[in-house]
Coordinates of C-alpha atoms in Angstrom, one line a residue:
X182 CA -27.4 -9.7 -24.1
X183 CA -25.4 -6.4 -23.2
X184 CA -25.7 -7.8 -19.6
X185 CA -24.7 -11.1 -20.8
X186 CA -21.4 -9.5 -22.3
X187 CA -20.3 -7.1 -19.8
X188 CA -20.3 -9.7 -17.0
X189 CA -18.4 -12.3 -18.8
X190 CA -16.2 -9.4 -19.7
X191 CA -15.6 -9.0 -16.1
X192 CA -15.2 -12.4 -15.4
X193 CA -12.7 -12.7 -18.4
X194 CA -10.7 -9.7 -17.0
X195 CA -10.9 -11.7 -13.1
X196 CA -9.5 -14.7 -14.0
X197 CA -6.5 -13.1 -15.9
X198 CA -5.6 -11.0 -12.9
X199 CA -6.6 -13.9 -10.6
X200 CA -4.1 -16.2 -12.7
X201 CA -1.2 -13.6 -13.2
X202 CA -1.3 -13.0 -9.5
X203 CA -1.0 -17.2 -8.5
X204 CA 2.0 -17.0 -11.2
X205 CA 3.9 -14.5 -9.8
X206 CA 3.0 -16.4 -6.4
X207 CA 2.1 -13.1 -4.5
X208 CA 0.9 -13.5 -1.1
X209 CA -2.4 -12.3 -1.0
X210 CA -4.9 -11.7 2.6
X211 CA -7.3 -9.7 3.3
X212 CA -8.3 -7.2 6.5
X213 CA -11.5 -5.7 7.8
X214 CA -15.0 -6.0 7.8
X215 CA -17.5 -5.3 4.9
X216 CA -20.4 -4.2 5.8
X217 CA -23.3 -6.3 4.0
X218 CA -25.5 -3.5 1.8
X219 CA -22.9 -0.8 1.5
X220 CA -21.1 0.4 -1.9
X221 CA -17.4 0.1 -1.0
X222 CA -14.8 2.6 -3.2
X223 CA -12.3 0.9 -4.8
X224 CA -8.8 2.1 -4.4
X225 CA -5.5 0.7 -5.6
X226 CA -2.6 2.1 -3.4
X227 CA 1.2 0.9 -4.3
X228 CA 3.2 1.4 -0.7
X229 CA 7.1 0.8 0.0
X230 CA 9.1 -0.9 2.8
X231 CA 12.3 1.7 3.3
X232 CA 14.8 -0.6 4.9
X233 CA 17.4 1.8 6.0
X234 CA 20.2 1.0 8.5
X235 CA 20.4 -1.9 11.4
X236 CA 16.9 -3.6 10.2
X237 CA 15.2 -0.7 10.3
X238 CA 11.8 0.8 8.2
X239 CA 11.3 4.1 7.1
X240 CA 7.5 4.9 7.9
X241 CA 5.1 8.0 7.5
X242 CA 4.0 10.1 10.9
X243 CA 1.1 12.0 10.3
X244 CA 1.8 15.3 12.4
X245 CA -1.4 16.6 13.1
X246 CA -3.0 12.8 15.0
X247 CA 0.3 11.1 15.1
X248 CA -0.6 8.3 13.2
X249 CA 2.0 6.1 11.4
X250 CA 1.1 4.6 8.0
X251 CA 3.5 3.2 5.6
X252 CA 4.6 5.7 2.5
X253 CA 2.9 5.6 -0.7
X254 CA -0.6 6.1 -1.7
X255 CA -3.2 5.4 -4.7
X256 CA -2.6 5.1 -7.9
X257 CA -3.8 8.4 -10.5
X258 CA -4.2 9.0 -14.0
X259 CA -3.3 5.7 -15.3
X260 CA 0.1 5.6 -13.4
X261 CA 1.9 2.1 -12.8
X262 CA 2.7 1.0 -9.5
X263 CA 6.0 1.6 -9.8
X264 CA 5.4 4.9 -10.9
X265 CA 2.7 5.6 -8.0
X266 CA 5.3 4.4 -5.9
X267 CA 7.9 6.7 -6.9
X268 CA 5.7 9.6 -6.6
X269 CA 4.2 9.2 -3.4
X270 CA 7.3 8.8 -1.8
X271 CA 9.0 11.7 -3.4
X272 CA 5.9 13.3 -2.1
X273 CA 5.9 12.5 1.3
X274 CA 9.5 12.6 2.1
X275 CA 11.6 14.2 -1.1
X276 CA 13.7 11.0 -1.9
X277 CA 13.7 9.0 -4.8
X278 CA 13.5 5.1 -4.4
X279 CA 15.8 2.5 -5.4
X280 CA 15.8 -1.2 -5.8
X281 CA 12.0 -1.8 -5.7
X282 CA 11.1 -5.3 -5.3
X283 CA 7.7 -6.8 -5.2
X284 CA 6.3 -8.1 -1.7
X285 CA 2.8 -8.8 -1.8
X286 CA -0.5 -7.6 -2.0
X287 CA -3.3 -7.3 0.7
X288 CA -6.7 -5.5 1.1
X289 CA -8.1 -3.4 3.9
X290 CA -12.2 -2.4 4.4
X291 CA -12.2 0.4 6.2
X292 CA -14.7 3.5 6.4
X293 CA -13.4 7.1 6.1
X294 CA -12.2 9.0 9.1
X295 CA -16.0 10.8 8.8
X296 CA -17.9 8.3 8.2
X297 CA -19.6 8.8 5.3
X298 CA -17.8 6.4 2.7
X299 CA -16.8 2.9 2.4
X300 CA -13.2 2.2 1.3
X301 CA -11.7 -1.0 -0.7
X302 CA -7.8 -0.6 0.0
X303 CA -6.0 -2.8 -2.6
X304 CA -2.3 -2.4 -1.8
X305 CA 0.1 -3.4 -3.5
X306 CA 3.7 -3.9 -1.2
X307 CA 7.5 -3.1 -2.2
X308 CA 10.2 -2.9 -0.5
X309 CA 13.1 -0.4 -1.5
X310 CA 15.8 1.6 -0.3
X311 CA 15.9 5.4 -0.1
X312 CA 17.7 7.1 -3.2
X313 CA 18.6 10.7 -3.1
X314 CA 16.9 14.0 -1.5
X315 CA 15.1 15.7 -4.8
X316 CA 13.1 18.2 -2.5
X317 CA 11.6 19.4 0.1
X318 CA 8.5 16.6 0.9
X319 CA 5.1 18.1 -0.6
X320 CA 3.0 17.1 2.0
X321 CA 4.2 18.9 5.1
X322 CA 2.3 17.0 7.1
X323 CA 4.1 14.2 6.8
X324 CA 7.2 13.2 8.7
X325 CA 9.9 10.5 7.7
X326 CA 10.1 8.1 10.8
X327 CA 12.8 5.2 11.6
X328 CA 11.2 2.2 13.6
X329 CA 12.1 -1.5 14.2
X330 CA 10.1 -4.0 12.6
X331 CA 7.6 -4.1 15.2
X332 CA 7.5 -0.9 16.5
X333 CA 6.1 -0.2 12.7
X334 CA 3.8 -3.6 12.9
X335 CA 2.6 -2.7 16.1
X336 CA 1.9 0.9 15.6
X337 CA 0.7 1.2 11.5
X338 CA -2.9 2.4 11.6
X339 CA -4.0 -0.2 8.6
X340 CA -3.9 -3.9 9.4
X341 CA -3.2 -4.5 5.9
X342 CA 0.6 -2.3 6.1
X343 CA 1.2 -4.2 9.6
X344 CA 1.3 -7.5 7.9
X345 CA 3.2 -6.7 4.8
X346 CA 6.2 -5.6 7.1
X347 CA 5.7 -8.9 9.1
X348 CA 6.2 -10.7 5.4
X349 CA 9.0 -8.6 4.9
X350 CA 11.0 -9.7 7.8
X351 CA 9.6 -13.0 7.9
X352 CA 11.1 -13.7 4.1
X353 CA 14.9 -12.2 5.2
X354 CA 15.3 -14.6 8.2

């Protein structure tokens, strides 16, 4: 019976989410291979589209291996997106956002760099403008980059960050 319960409860919860998503008529697609047999880690990740000036998008360069992601991150301690998004952005390159608007939402599989665990990207996509410089950026290894629309496409590292630009500059033409 407690079976019975919790996976109706999870069903329950699916449809909701499933439904409030149509609603708000978010674009949703989904990247990568899962492996058949493996446990895959959930993670919810918020990330922003910086437009900034003549079309371009404000994107993360990762010093150490050069590669390019877009900024934000996952979610922590019962945070809301907005909220994750804010952070992770002020983290990564000491500016506050403005003007976030929602984009769309897509999810990458992916394993870890090593190997040795399974990853469940759901990310959520905003776009926003740069506010003001609060600090230095907390992650030094991070490095505030300007790129064209396809220079970011082309170059991000997750497929999943690639397409959510494309939507972006699809939707403003």
């Amino acid at each position: 019976m407690q079976i019975l319960r919790k996976a109706l409860y999870g069903l329950f919860f699916f449809t909701v989410y499933f439904c409030v998503q149509v609603q708000r008529g978010i674009q949703m697609r989904t990247f990568g291979n899962k492996v058949q047999g493996k446990h895959y880690k959930e993670k919810q990740a918020v990330y922003g589209i910086l437009h900034g000036p003549s079309r371009k998008i404000g994107i993360i360069r990762k010093k150490n291996d050069h590669l390019l992601m877009l900024p934000g991150g996952g979610t922590e301690n019962g945070e809301n997106e907005l909220e994750c998004l804010e952070r992770e952005v002020l983290e990564e390159t000491g500016y506050t956002i403005n003007k976030p608007a929602f984009l769309c939402q897509g999810t990458q599989y992916f394993q870890s760099r090593d190997g040795s665990t399974y990853i469940q990207n759901i990310g959520s996509f905003y776009s926003c403008s740069l506010g003001v410089k609060l600090i230095e950026p907390v992650e030094e290894d991070h490095e505030l980059i300007w790129l064209t629309p396809k220079e970011a496409a082309d170059g991000l590292f997750h497929q999943h960050q690639a397409w959510a630009v494309r939507q972006y500059f699809e939707s403003l033409d």
